[in-house]
Coordinates of C-alpha atoms in Angstrom, one line a residue:
X5 CA -81.1 220.3 35.8
X6 CA -78.7 218.0 37.6
X7 CA -81.6 215.8 38.7
X8 CA -83.3 215.7 35.3
X9 CA -80.2 214.8 33.4
X10 CA -79.1 212.1 35.8
X11 CA -82.6 210.7 35.7
X12 CA -82.6 210.5 31.9
X13 CA -78.9 210.6 30.8
X14 CA -79.7 209.6 27.2
X15 CA -82.3 212.1 26.5
X16 CA -81.6 214.9 23.9
X17 CA -81.7 218.3 25.5
X18 CA -83.4 221.1 23.6
X19 CA -84.8 223.6 26.1
X20 CA -81.7 225.3 27.4
X21 CA -82.9 228.8 26.3
X22 CA -85.4 228.7 29.2
X23 CA -82.5 228.4 31.6
X24 CA -80.6 231.2 29.8
X25 CA -83.5 233.5 30.6
X26 CA -83.4 232.9 34.3
X27 CA -81.9 236.0 35.9
X28 CA -80.8 234.2 39.1
X29 CA -78.2 232.3 37.1
X30 CA -76.8 235.5 35.8
X31 CA -76.6 237.0 39.3
X32 CA -74.7 233.8 40.4
X33 CA -72.4 234.1 37.5
X34 CA -71.7 237.8 38.3
X35 CA -70.8 236.8 41.9
X36 CA -68.4 234.1 40.7
X37 CA -66.6 236.3 38.2
X38 CA -66.5 239.2 40.7
X39 CA -64.9 236.9 43.2
X40 CA -62.2 235.9 40.7
X41 CA -61.7 239.6 39.7
X42 CA -61.6 241.2 43.1
X43 CA -60.4 238.4 45.3
X44 CA -63.5 238.7 47.6
X45 CA -66.9 237.1 47.4
X46 CA -69.7 239.6 46.9
X47 CA -73.0 238.6 48.6
X48 CA -76.2 239.2 46.7
X49 CA -77.2 242.1 49.0
X50 CA -74.0 243.9 48.1
X51 CA -74.7 244.1 44.4
X52 CA -75.7 247.6 43.5
X53 CA -78.8 248.5 41.6
X54 CA -76.9 249.9 38.5
X55 CA -74.9 246.6 38.4
X56 CA -78.1 244.6 38.3
X57 CA -79.6 246.8 35.6
X58 CA -76.4 246.4 33.5
X59 CA -76.5 242.6 34.1
X60 CA -80.1 242.5 32.9
X61 CA -79.1 244.5 29.8
X62 CA -76.3 241.9 29.2
X63 CA -78.8 239.0 29.5
X64 CA -81.3 240.7 27.1
X65 CA -78.4 241.4 24.6
X66 CA -77.5 237.7 24.7
X67 CA -81.1 236.6 24.1
X68 CA -81.6 239.2 21.3
X69 CA -78.4 238.3 19.5
X70 CA -76.9 241.7 20.2
X71 CA -74.0 240.4 22.3
X72 CA -70.6 240.2 20.6
X73 CA -67.6 238.3 22.0
X74 CA -64.3 240.0 22.5
X75 CA -65.6 243.6 22.7
X76 CA -62.9 246.0 23.7
X77 CA -64.6 249.4 24.1
X78 CA -68.4 248.9 24.3
X79 CA -69.6 247.0 27.4
X80 CA -73.0 246.2 28.8
X81 CA -71.4 245.7 32.2
X82 CA -67.9 246.4 33.6
X83 CA -65.9 244.9 36.4
X84 CA -66.3 246.6 39.9
X85 CA -62.5 247.2 39.6
X86 CA -62.7 248.8 36.2
X87 CA -62.8 252.6 36.7
X88 CA -61.7 253.5 33.1
X89 CA -63.7 256.1 31.3
X90 CA -63.5 254.8 27.8
X91 CA -65.2 257.8 26.2
X92 CA -62.4 260.1 27.2
X93 CA -59.5 257.9 26.1
X94 CA -57.0 259.3 23.7
X95 CA -56.6 257.8 20.2
X96 CA -53.3 256.3 21.1
X97 CA -54.7 254.4 24.1
X98 CA -57.7 253.3 22.1
X99 CA -55.5 251.9 19.3
X100 CA -53.4 250.1 21.9
X101 CA -56.5 248.5 23.4
X102 CA -57.7 247.4 20.0
X103 CA -54.4 245.9 18.7
X104 CA -52.7 244.4 21.8
X105 CA -53.5 241.2 23.7
X106 CA -56.0 241.9 26.5
X107 CA -57.5 239.6 29.1
X108 CA -61.1 238.4 28.6
X109 CA -63.6 241.1 29.1
X110 CA -65.7 240.9 32.3
X111 CA -68.9 240.5 30.5
X112 CA -67.5 237.7 28.3
X113 CA -66.6 235.7 31.5
X114 CA -70.1 236.2 32.9
X115 CA -71.6 234.7 29.7
X116 CA -69.1 231.9 29.8
X117 CA -70.0 231.1 33.4
X118 CA -73.7 231.0 32.6
X119 CA -73.1 228.7 29.7
X120 CA -70.9 226.5 31.9
X121 CA -73.5 226.2 34.6
X122 CA -76.1 225.2 32.0
X123 CA -74.0 222.7 30.1
X124 CA -72.1 221.0 33.0
X125 CA -75.1 219.0 34.4
X126 CA -76.1 218.0 30.9
X127 CA -72.7 216.4 30.1
X128 CA -71.6 215.2 33.6
X129 CA -74.5 212.8 33.5
X130 CA -73.2 211.4 30.1
X131 CA -69.4 211.4 30.5
X132 CA -67.5 208.2 30.8
X133 CA -66.3 207.0 34.2
X134 CA -62.9 206.6 32.5
X135 CA -62.0 210.3 32.3
X136 CA -60.8 212.3 35.3
X137 CA -59.5 215.7 34.3
X138 CA -61.5 219.0 34.3
X139 CA -64.4 217.3 36.1
X140 CA -65.9 218.1 39.6
X141 CA -65.0 215.5 42.3
X142 CA -62.4 213.8 40.1
X143 CA -58.7 214.6 40.6
X144 CA -55.3 213.2 39.9
X145 CA -55.6 211.3 43.2
X146 CA -58.8 209.6 42.0
X147 CA -56.9 208.5 38.8
X148 CA -54.0 207.1 40.9
X149 CA -56.4 205.2 43.1
X150 CA -58.2 203.7 40.1
X151 CA -54.9 202.7 38.7
X152 CA -53.9 201.0 41.9
X153 CA -57.2 199.1 42.1
X154 CA -57.9 198.2 38.5
X155 CA -54.5 198.0 36.7
X156 CA -53.0 195.2 38.8
X157 CA -51.9 192.2 36.7
X158 CA -51.5 194.1 33.4
X159 CA -48.2 193.3 31.5
X160 CA -48.2 195.7 28.6
X161 CA -49.0 199.4 28.8
X162 CA -49.7 202.0 26.0
X163 CA -49.2 205.5 27.1
X164 CA -50.4 208.2 24.7
X165 CA -50.2 212.0 24.5
X166 CA -53.1 213.5 22.7
X167 CA -52.6 217.0 24.3
X168 CA -52.3 218.6 20.9
X169 CA -56.1 218.2 20.7
X170 CA -56.3 220.6 23.7
X171 CA -54.5 223.3 21.6
X172 CA -57.6 223.6 19.4
X173 CA -59.9 221.7 17.1
X174 CA -61.9 222.5 14.0
X175 CA -65.1 224.4 14.9
X176 CA -67.2 221.9 13.0
X177 CA -65.9 219.0 15.0
X178 CA -66.6 220.7 18.3
X179 CA -70.1 221.8 17.3
X180 CA -71.0 218.3 16.0
X181 CA -69.8 216.7 19.2
X182 CA -71.8 219.3 21.2
X183 CA -75.0 218.7 19.1
X184 CA -75.0 214.9 19.9
X185 CA -76.8 215.8 23.1
X186 CA -77.7 219.5 22.9
X187 CA -80.1 220.8 20.1
X188 CA -80.7 224.3 21.5
X189 CA -80.0 226.7 18.7
X190 CA -79.4 229.8 20.9
X191 CA -76.7 228.0 23.0
X192 CA -75.1 226.3 20.1
X193 CA -74.9 229.6 18.1
X194 CA -73.4 231.4 21.2
X195 CA -70.6 228.7 21.5
X196 CA -70.0 228.7 17.7
X197 CA -69.6 232.5 17.7
X198 CA -67.2 232.2 20.6
X199 CA -65.1 229.7 18.7
X200 CA -65.1 231.6 15.3
X201 CA -64.7 235.2 16.6
X202 CA -61.0 236.0 16.1
X203 CA -58.9 236.7 19.2
X204 CA -56.7 239.8 18.8
X205 CA -53.1 239.2 19.9
X206 CA -50.0 241.3 19.8
X207 CA -47.7 240.5 17.0
X208 CA -44.0 239.8 17.9
X209 CA -42.9 242.8 15.7
X210 CA -45.1 245.2 17.6
X211 CA -43.7 244.3 21.0
X212 CA -41.7 247.2 22.3
X213 CA -38.3 246.8 23.8
X214 CA -38.4 246.2 27.5
X215 CA -37.4 249.3 29.5
X216 CA -34.4 248.9 31.7
X217 CA -35.5 248.6 35.3
X218 CA -34.4 251.1 37.8
X219 CA -31.9 250.2 40.4
X220 CA -34.3 251.1 43.2
X221 CA -37.9 250.5 42.7
X222 CA -40.7 251.7 45.0
X223 CA -42.6 248.8 46.6
X224 CA -46.0 248.4 44.8
X225 CA -49.0 248.7 47.1
X226 CA -52.1 246.7 46.2
X227 CA -55.4 248.6 45.8
X228 CA -58.2 247.8 48.3
X229 CA -60.2 245.9 45.7
X230 CA -57.3 244.2 44.0
X231 CA -56.8 240.5 44.6
X232 CA -53.6 239.4 46.3
X233 CA -51.1 237.3 44.2
X234 CA -50.6 233.7 45.0
X235 CA -48.3 233.2 48.1
X236 CA -44.8 231.9 47.5
X237 CA -45.5 228.4 48.8
X238 CA -48.5 228.0 46.5
X239 CA -46.6 229.3 43.5
X240 CA -43.8 226.9 44.3
X241 CA -46.2 223.9 44.6
X242 CA -47.8 224.8 41.2
X243 CA -44.3 224.2 39.9
X244 CA -44.7 220.5 40.9
X245 CA -47.7 220.0 38.6
X246 CA -47.3 216.8 36.6
X247 CA -46.9 216.9 32.8
X248 CA -50.4 215.6 32.3
X249 CA -52.0 218.4 34.3
X250 CA -49.9 221.3 33.0
X251 CA -51.9 222.1 29.9
X252 CA -55.4 223.6 30.2
X253 CA -57.3 224.2 27.0
X254 CA -58.3 227.7 26.0
X255 CA -60.3 227.9 22.7
X256 CA -61.2 231.3 21.2
X257 CA -63.4 233.3 23.6
X258 CA -64.7 230.2 25.4
X259 CA -62.5 230.7 28.5
X260 CA -63.7 228.4 31.3
X261 CA -65.9 226.6 28.9
X262 CA -62.9 225.2 27.0
X263 CA -62.1 222.3 29.3
X264 CA -65.7 221.2 29.2
X265 CA -65.7 221.3 25.4
X266 CA -62.5 219.4 25.3
X267 CA -64.0 216.6 27.4
X268 CA -67.1 216.6 25.2
X269 CA -64.9 216.0 22.1
X270 CA -62.7 213.4 23.8
X271 CA -65.7 211.6 25.3
X272 CA -66.1 209.9 21.9
X273 CA -62.7 208.3 22.4
X274 CA -63.7 207.2 25.9
X275 CA -66.8 205.5 24.5
X276 CA -64.8 203.9 21.7
X277 CA -62.3 202.5 24.3
X278 CA -65.1 201.1 26.4
X279 CA -66.3 199.1 23.4
X280 CA -62.8 197.8 22.9
X281 CA -62.6 196.7 26.5
X282 CA -65.6 194.5 26.0
X283 CA -64.3 193.3 22.6
X284 CA -60.8 192.3 23.9
X285 CA -62.2 190.5 27.0
X286 CA -61.4 186.8 26.9
X287 CA -62.1 185.0 30.3
X288 CA -60.2 181.9 31.3
X289 CA -61.6 179.3 33.6
X290 CA -58.2 178.6 35.0
X291 CA -57.7 182.2 36.1
X292 CA -59.0 183.1 39.6
X293 CA -59.8 186.7 38.7
X294 CA -61.8 188.6 36.1
X295 CA -63.8 185.5 35.2
X296 CA -67.2 187.2 35.3
X297 CA -69.0 188.5 32.1
X298 CA -68.3 192.1 32.8
X299 CA -64.8 191.5 34.3
X300 CA -65.4 194.0 37.1
X301 CA -65.6 191.7 40.1
X302 CA -63.5 192.3 43.2
X303 CA -60.1 190.7 42.8
X304 CA -59.4 187.9 45.3
X305 CA -58.7 189.6 48.6
X306 CA -60.6 192.9 48.8
X307 CA -58.3 194.3 51.4
X308 CA -55.3 193.7 49.1
X309 CA -56.8 194.5 45.6
X310 CA -53.4 195.2 44.0
X311 CA -52.3 191.5 44.5
X312 CA -52.9 189.3 41.4
X313 CA -52.2 185.6 41.8
X314 CA -50.6 183.9 38.8
X315 CA -52.3 180.9 37.2
X316 CA -50.1 179.5 34.5
X317 CA -49.9 180.5 30.8
X318 CA -53.6 180.3 30.2
X319 CA -54.8 183.7 31.7
X320 CA -57.7 186.0 31.2
X321 CA -57.1 188.5 28.4
X322 CA -58.3 191.9 29.4
X323 CA -57.6 195.6 28.8
X324 CA -58.4 198.7 30.8
X325 CA -58.2 202.4 30.0
X326 CA -57.9 205.7 31.8
X327 CA -57.8 209.3 30.5
X328 CA -56.5 212.4 32.3
X329 CA -57.0 215.4 30.0
X330 CA -55.1 214.8 26.8
X331 CA -53.1 211.9 28.2
X332 CA -54.3 208.2 28.1
X333 CA -53.0 205.1 29.7
X334 CA -54.1 201.6 28.5
X335 CA -53.2 198.4 30.3
X336 CA -53.2 195.0 28.5
X337 CA -53.2 191.6 30.2
X338 CA -52.3 189.1 27.5
X339 CA -49.8 188.8 24.6
X340 CA -48.1 191.8 23.2
X341 CA -49.9 191.2 19.9
X342 CA -53.1 192.4 21.5
X343 CA -51.5 195.7 22.5
X344 CA -50.1 196.1 19.0
X345 CA -53.5 195.5 17.4
X346 CA -55.2 197.9 19.8
X347 CA -52.5 200.6 19.0
X348 CA -53.1 200.2 15.3
X349 CA -56.9 200.6 15.7
X350 CA -56.4 203.6 18.0
X351 CA -54.2 205.4 15.5
X352 CA -56.8 204.9 12.8
X353 CA -59.6 206.2 15.1
X354 CA -57.7 209.4 16.0
X355 CA -56.9 210.0 12.4
X356 CA -60.5 209.7 11.3
X357 CA -62.2 211.4 14.3
X358 CA -59.8 214.1 15.3
X359 CA -57.5 214.3 12.2
X360 CA -54.6 213.7 14.6
X361 CA -51.6 212.0 13.0
X362 CA -50.1 209.5 15.5
X363 CA -47.5 206.9 15.0
X364 CA -45.9 204.0 16.9
X365 CA -43.4 206.3 18.6
X366 CA -46.1 208.5 20.0
X367 CA -47.9 205.5 21.4
X368 CA -45.1 203.3 22.8
X369 CA -45.8 199.8 24.2
X370 CA -43.9 199.2 27.4
X371 CA -43.6 196.2 29.7
X372 CA -44.5 196.7 33.3
X373 CA -40.9 195.7 34.4
X374 CA -39.5 198.9 32.8
X375 CA -41.8 201.2 34.9
X376 CA -44.5 203.4 33.4
X377 CA -44.6 207.0 34.3
X378 CA -48.0 208.6 34.8
X379 CA -48.9 211.6 36.8
X380 CA -45.3 211.8 38.1
X381 CA -45.8 208.3 39.6
X382 CA -44.0 205.2 38.4
X383 CA -46.1 202.0 37.9
X384 CA -44.2 198.8 38.4
X385 CA -44.7 195.4 39.9
X386 CA -43.2 193.2 42.6
X387 CA -43.3 189.5 42.7
X388 CA -44.5 188.3 46.1
X389 CA -44.9 184.8 47.7
X390 CA -47.7 185.0 50.2
X391 CA -49.0 182.1 52.3
X392 CA -52.5 181.1 50.9
X393 CA -54.9 179.4 53.3
X394 CA -58.1 177.8 52.2
X395 CA -60.6 175.2 53.3
X396 CA -60.6 171.9 51.4
X397 CA -63.3 169.3 51.2
X398 CA -63.9 167.8 54.6
X399 CA -63.3 171.1 56.4
X400 CA -59.5 170.7 56.4
X401 CA -57.6 174.0 56.3
X402 CA -54.6 173.9 53.9
X403 CA -51.7 176.4 53.9
X404 CA -49.4 176.6 50.9
X405 CA -47.0 179.1 49.4
X406 CA -48.5 181.1 46.5
X407 CA -46.9 183.4 44.0
X408 CA -48.3 186.6 42.5
X409 CA -47.6 190.1 41.6
X410 CA -48.2 193.3 43.5
X411 CA -48.8 196.6 41.7
X412 CA -46.6 199.3 43.0
X413 CA -47.3 203.0 42.6
X414 CA -44.2 205.0 43.6
X415 CA -43.5 208.7 43.3
X416 CA -40.6 209.5 40.9
X417 CA -37.6 210.9 42.7
X418 CA -35.9 211.9 39.4
X419 CA -39.0 214.0 38.5
X420 CA -39.0 215.6 41.9
X421 CA -35.4 216.6 41.6
X422 CA -36.1 218.0 38.1
X423 CA -39.0 220.1 39.5
X424 CA -36.9 221.4 42.4
X425 CA -34.1 222.4 40.0
X426 CA -36.7 224.2 37.8
X427 CA -37.8 226.2 40.9
X428 CA -34.1 227.0 41.8
X429 CA -34.2 225.1 45.0
X430 CA -31.2 222.9 44.1
X431 CA -28.6 222.3 41.5
X432 CA -27.1 219.0 40.2
X433 CA -28.7 215.6 39.5
X434 CA -26.5 213.0 41.0
X435 CA -25.6 214.9 44.2
X436 CA -28.4 217.4 44.7
X437 CA -27.2 220.5 46.5
X438 CA -29.8 222.8 48.0
X439 CA -29.7 226.5 46.9
X440 CA -31.0 229.4 49.0
X441 CA -34.5 230.7 48.1
X442 CA -33.6 234.4 48.0
X443 CA -37.2 235.4 47.3
X444 CA -37.8 235.1 51.0
X445 CA -34.8 237.1 51.9
X446 CA -36.8 240.1 53.3
X447 CA -39.4 238.0 55.1
X448 CA -39.2 237.3 58.8
X449 CA -38.0 233.9 60.1
X450 CA -41.5 233.0 61.4
X451 CA -43.1 233.9 58.0
X452 CA -40.5 232.0 56.0
X453 CA -40.9 228.9 58.1
X454 CA -44.7 229.1 57.9
X455 CA -44.6 229.4 54.1
X456 CA -42.3 226.3 53.8
X457 CA -44.5 224.3 56.2
X458 CA -47.5 225.0 54.0
X459 CA -45.5 223.8 51.0
X460 CA -44.5 220.7 52.8
X461 CA -48.1 220.0 54.0
X462 CA -49.4 220.2 50.4
X463 CA -46.6 217.9 49.2
X464 CA -47.4 215.4 51.8
X465 CA -51.0 215.4 50.6
X466 CA -49.9 215.2 47.0
X467 CA -47.8 212.0 47.6
X468 CA -50.5 210.5 49.8
X469 CA -51.0 207.4 47.7
X470 CA -47.3 206.8 46.7
X471 CA -45.7 203.6 48.1
X472 CA -42.5 205.6 48.9
X473 CA -44.4 208.5 50.6
X474 CA -42.0 208.6 53.6
X475 CA -38.9 208.6 51.4
X476 CA -40.0 211.2 48.9
X477 CA -41.4 213.7 51.6
X478 CA -38.3 213.3 53.7
X479 CA -36.2 214.2 50.6
X480 CA -38.3 217.2 49.9
X481 CA -38.0 218.3 53.6
X482 CA -34.2 217.9 53.3
X483 CA -34.0 220.1 50.2
X484 CA -36.2 222.8 51.7
X485 CA -34.4 222.7 55.1
X486 CA -31.1 223.0 53.4
X487 CA -32.3 225.9 51.2
X488 CA -33.6 227.8 54.3
X489 CA -30.4 227.1 56.2
X490 CA -28.3 228.7 53.4
X491 CA -30.7 231.6 53.2
X492 CA -30.5 232.3 56.9
X493 CA -26.7 231.9 56.8
X494 CA -26.5 234.7 54.2
X495 CA -29.2 236.8 55.8
X496 CA -27.8 236.7 59.4
X497 CA -24.1 236.4 58.3
X498 CA -23.6 233.0 59.9
X499 CA -21.3 231.7 57.1
X500 CA -22.4 228.0 57.1
X501 CA -25.4 225.8 57.4
X502 CA -23.8 224.0 60.4
X503 CA -23.8 227.2 62.4
X504 CA -27.4 227.9 61.5
X505 CA -28.4 224.5 62.7
X506 CA -26.4 224.9 65.9
X507 CA -28.2 228.2 66.8
X508 CA -31.7 227.5 65.3
X509 CA -31.8 223.8 66.0
X510 CA -32.5 221.0 63.5
X511 CA -36.0 222.4 62.8
X512 CA -34.9 226.1 62.6
X513 CA -37.5 226.9 65.3
X514 CA -35.2 229.0 67.5
X515 CA -34.7 232.7 66.7
X516 CA -31.4 233.3 64.9
X517 CA -29.0 236.1 65.9
X518 CA -26.8 238.3 63.9
X519 CA -23.0 238.4 64.4
X520 CA -23.2 241.8 66.1
X521 CA -26.0 241.8 68.7
X522 CA -29.5 240.4 68.2
X523 CA -31.6 240.8 65.1
X524 CA -34.5 243.3 65.3
X525 CA -36.9 240.4 64.6
X526 CA -35.7 238.7 67.8
X527 CA -36.0 241.9 69.7
X528 CA -39.6 242.5 68.6
X529 CA -40.6 238.9 69.4
X530 CA -38.9 239.1 72.8
X531 CA -40.7 242.4 73.6
X532 CA -44.1 241.1 72.6
X533 CA -43.6 237.7 74.3
X534 CA -43.8 235.8 71.0
X535 CA -40.4 234.1 71.0
X536 CA -41.9 230.6 70.8
X537 CA -44.2 231.6 67.9
X538 CA -41.6 230.5 65.3
X539 CA -42.8 227.2 64.0
X540 CA -40.2 224.6 63.3
X541 CA -40.0 222.9 59.9
X542 CA -42.2 219.8 59.6
X543 CA -41.1 216.3 58.7
X544 CA -37.4 216.7 59.5
X545 CA -37.3 213.0 60.3
X546 CA -38.7 210.1 58.2
X547 CA -40.6 208.8 61.2
X548 CA -42.7 212.0 61.3
X549 CA -44.0 211.5 57.8
X550 CA -47.4 209.7 57.7
X551 CA -47.8 206.3 56.2
X552 CA -49.1 205.7 52.6
X553 CA -52.9 205.7 52.4
X554 CA -53.9 202.2 51.2
X555 CA -57.7 202.6 51.8
X556 CA -59.5 200.3 49.4
X557 CA -61.1 202.0 46.5
X558 CA -64.6 200.7 45.6
X559 CA -65.2 199.4 42.0
X560 CA -68.3 201.5 41.3
X561 CA -66.9 204.6 42.8
X562 CA -68.6 207.9 42.2
X563 CA -68.1 211.4 43.6
X564 CA -70.2 212.5 46.5
X565 CA -72.4 214.9 44.5
X566 CA -73.2 212.1 42.0
X567 CA -74.0 209.7 44.8
X568 CA -76.4 212.2 46.4
X569 CA -78.1 212.8 43.0
X570 CA -78.5 209.1 42.3
X571 CA -79.8 208.4 45.8
X572 CA -82.3 211.2 45.6
X573 CA -83.6 209.9 42.2
X574 CA -83.8 206.4 43.6
X575 CA -85.8 207.6 46.6
X576 CA -88.2 209.7 44.5
X577 CA -89.0 206.9 42.2
X578 CA -92.5 205.6 42.6
X579 CA -91.5 202.0 42.3
X580 CA -88.9 202.4 45.0
X581 CA -91.5 204.0 47.3
X582 CA -93.9 201.2 46.7
X583 CA -91.2 198.6 47.5
X584 CA -90.4 200.4 50.7
X585 CA -94.0 200.5 51.8
X586 CA -94.5 196.8 51.0
X587 CA -91.4 196.0 53.0
X588 CA -92.7 198.1 56.0
X589 CA -96.0 196.3 55.9
X590 CA -94.3 192.8 55.7
X591 CA -92.1 193.6 58.7
X592 CA -95.0 195.0 60.7
X593 CA -93.7 198.5 60.8
X594 CA -95.9 201.6 60.4
X595 CA -95.0 204.4 58.0
X596 CA -95.5 208.1 58.9
X597 CA -98.4 208.3 56.5
X598 CA -100.2 205.4 58.3
X599 CA -99.5 207.1 61.6
X600 CA -101.2 210.3 60.5
X601 CA -104.1 208.4 59.1
X602 CA -104.4 206.6 62.4
X603 CA -104.4 209.9 64.3
X604 CA -107.1 211.3 62.1
X605 CA -109.2 208.2 62.5
X606 CA -108.9 208.4 66.3
X607 CA -110.0 212.1 66.3
X608 CA -113.0 211.2 64.1
X609 CA -113.9 208.3 66.4
X610 CA -113.9 210.7 69.4
X611 CA -116.3 213.0 67.5
X612 CA -113.7 215.8 67.3
X613 CA -114.1 217.8 64.1
X614 CA -110.6 218.2 62.6
X615 CA -109.8 219.9 59.3
X616 CA -106.6 219.7 57.4
X617 CA -105.4 223.1 58.4
X618 CA -105.9 222.5 62.1
X619 CA -104.2 219.2 61.9
X620 CA -101.1 220.7 60.3
X621 CA -101.0 223.6 62.6
X622 CA -101.7 221.6 65.7
X623 CA -104.7 223.8 66.6
X624 CA -108.4 223.4 66.6
X625 CA -111.4 224.2 68.8
X626 CA -112.4 221.4 71.1
X627 CA -116.1 220.7 71.5
X628 CA -115.7 218.2 74.3
X629 CA -113.5 218.1 77.3
X630 CA -110.4 216.0 76.2
X631 CA -107.5 214.8 78.0
X632 CA -103.9 216.1 77.7
X633 CA -103.0 212.9 75.8
X634 CA -105.2 213.9 72.9
X635 CA -103.5 217.4 72.8
X636 CA -100.1 215.7 72.7
X637 CA -101.3 213.5 69.8
X638 CA -102.4 216.6 67.8
X639 CA -99.0 218.2 68.3
X640 CA -97.2 215.0 67.2
X641 CA -99.4 214.9 64.1
X642 CA -98.5 218.5 63.3
X643 CA -94.8 217.8 63.6
X644 CA -95.1 214.8 61.3

């Protein structure tokens, strides 16, 4: 499906029911959903026969229109973890199941997964290269690198929040967007039923008062097949998610299908903006960049693409656009009137297409000098005066001072402080004061340090493309180190952070002692010979933080899986094969096919009967005495 759709991306698809019948897709969906449900991947050989029979019943029910979304009591297949006997439940429990909010049924998620596997290759071949959220191979890092490469030189920026679209759209609008490329009645009806079937939720009046917690609670032990919760470091890092990535759409019973449907609907906006990019493009002969018809040439120095030389008042007018989920960013190079015109047209388009009422306040126009926040990074510019060297007529090398602007993408320190305060790691804005992370109070020193090191490692990776990477990671390390020092001071009764640093060193890698004797943790490590196993905190000095990654980002960038698909399609094309064969003949090289033909001709010339089977297997009865060289040639032919 991936190959077919990438080979013909504009072709209308109308045979998806054939893929819906393929049982191996259902088995794969069962494996994926079971891994999410139990926390462990289930190999195909481990699936029991009753589960396969139930899965087959679910597939047949979907094909025969007997499947209903949101079933609470009647299931074709149940989760391996679900041991409930629904036939023996009391009326009170049945009523609670039917009237309260419940997670998506296991069978619903299997159907969603199958639909997702079928629809994703269809639309990934058609989606715009300007969208980056909820797509394989495209992340927030990809969006930041595209901004660094393509948004240099833009003066005015329009930042829009269309995330209310992700809360839900009218069913007719979603289905009409879906049917632009997919005309399979079975698949469309399934998705329409998932969107229209009401979702049962608990009303606020029905919520019972929370019971007061006991003073001492027994520690909960996870079952063998129950997935482990997210570790503390990962839960903390999720708290740093930027505003643009926080909201994930969930429409009706579509589940994991919702982000794909949202991209399908918003793809019309992407295509409209691509048309506006061509419409607003006005090249200038006096400008040294963007003066090609498509405006996508490399800018000046390819090793320094964010540098834009100035060339007087007459400059190329151009706009660019990027979308991450429901958030858009538009850059305008030219007068502010162009940005105002585009904003007016965008408001009208969203009103007509999505019935979304926007105004000038929701789409502000800001100058680059004020700094534009996107994905928790601030876009600004610096004026630089590099020395430009070029060769004049006659071969004379001329050096002169130039002037230009440099696009700067820096991580927001204010936003970082705000996120840390939300996670209770510090208090105060002007003078941030670290607070002890008491959730790790009962963990060992080695485990606590390891958790915080994982958090720091992920943050170093998240700020990989920020110009102030060293500064922001060093600040995060300071906050986490201070938080741990306060925690250890309270845990080991050491009174102050200074005393903790004095005993445990700057990196907190030495075992800490209690006031009276040594802690049991230190005793155990000493007895087992693992005293040195406590890892010190990482990045305690700014010099230890890695440099910002300024690797050039190619203009026609595509994810690795799309590159492989396009390369495969190109190699399998008959025209490409003919061109390669002609090129080999012109250069005097011999292709493998010619080599096999030559070997067969040699065998025939020596009067040795060779059939196709014996040639492929490297065997054959010899009529005459032949040399070892001929046998070697037969083996080579078989290998080829």
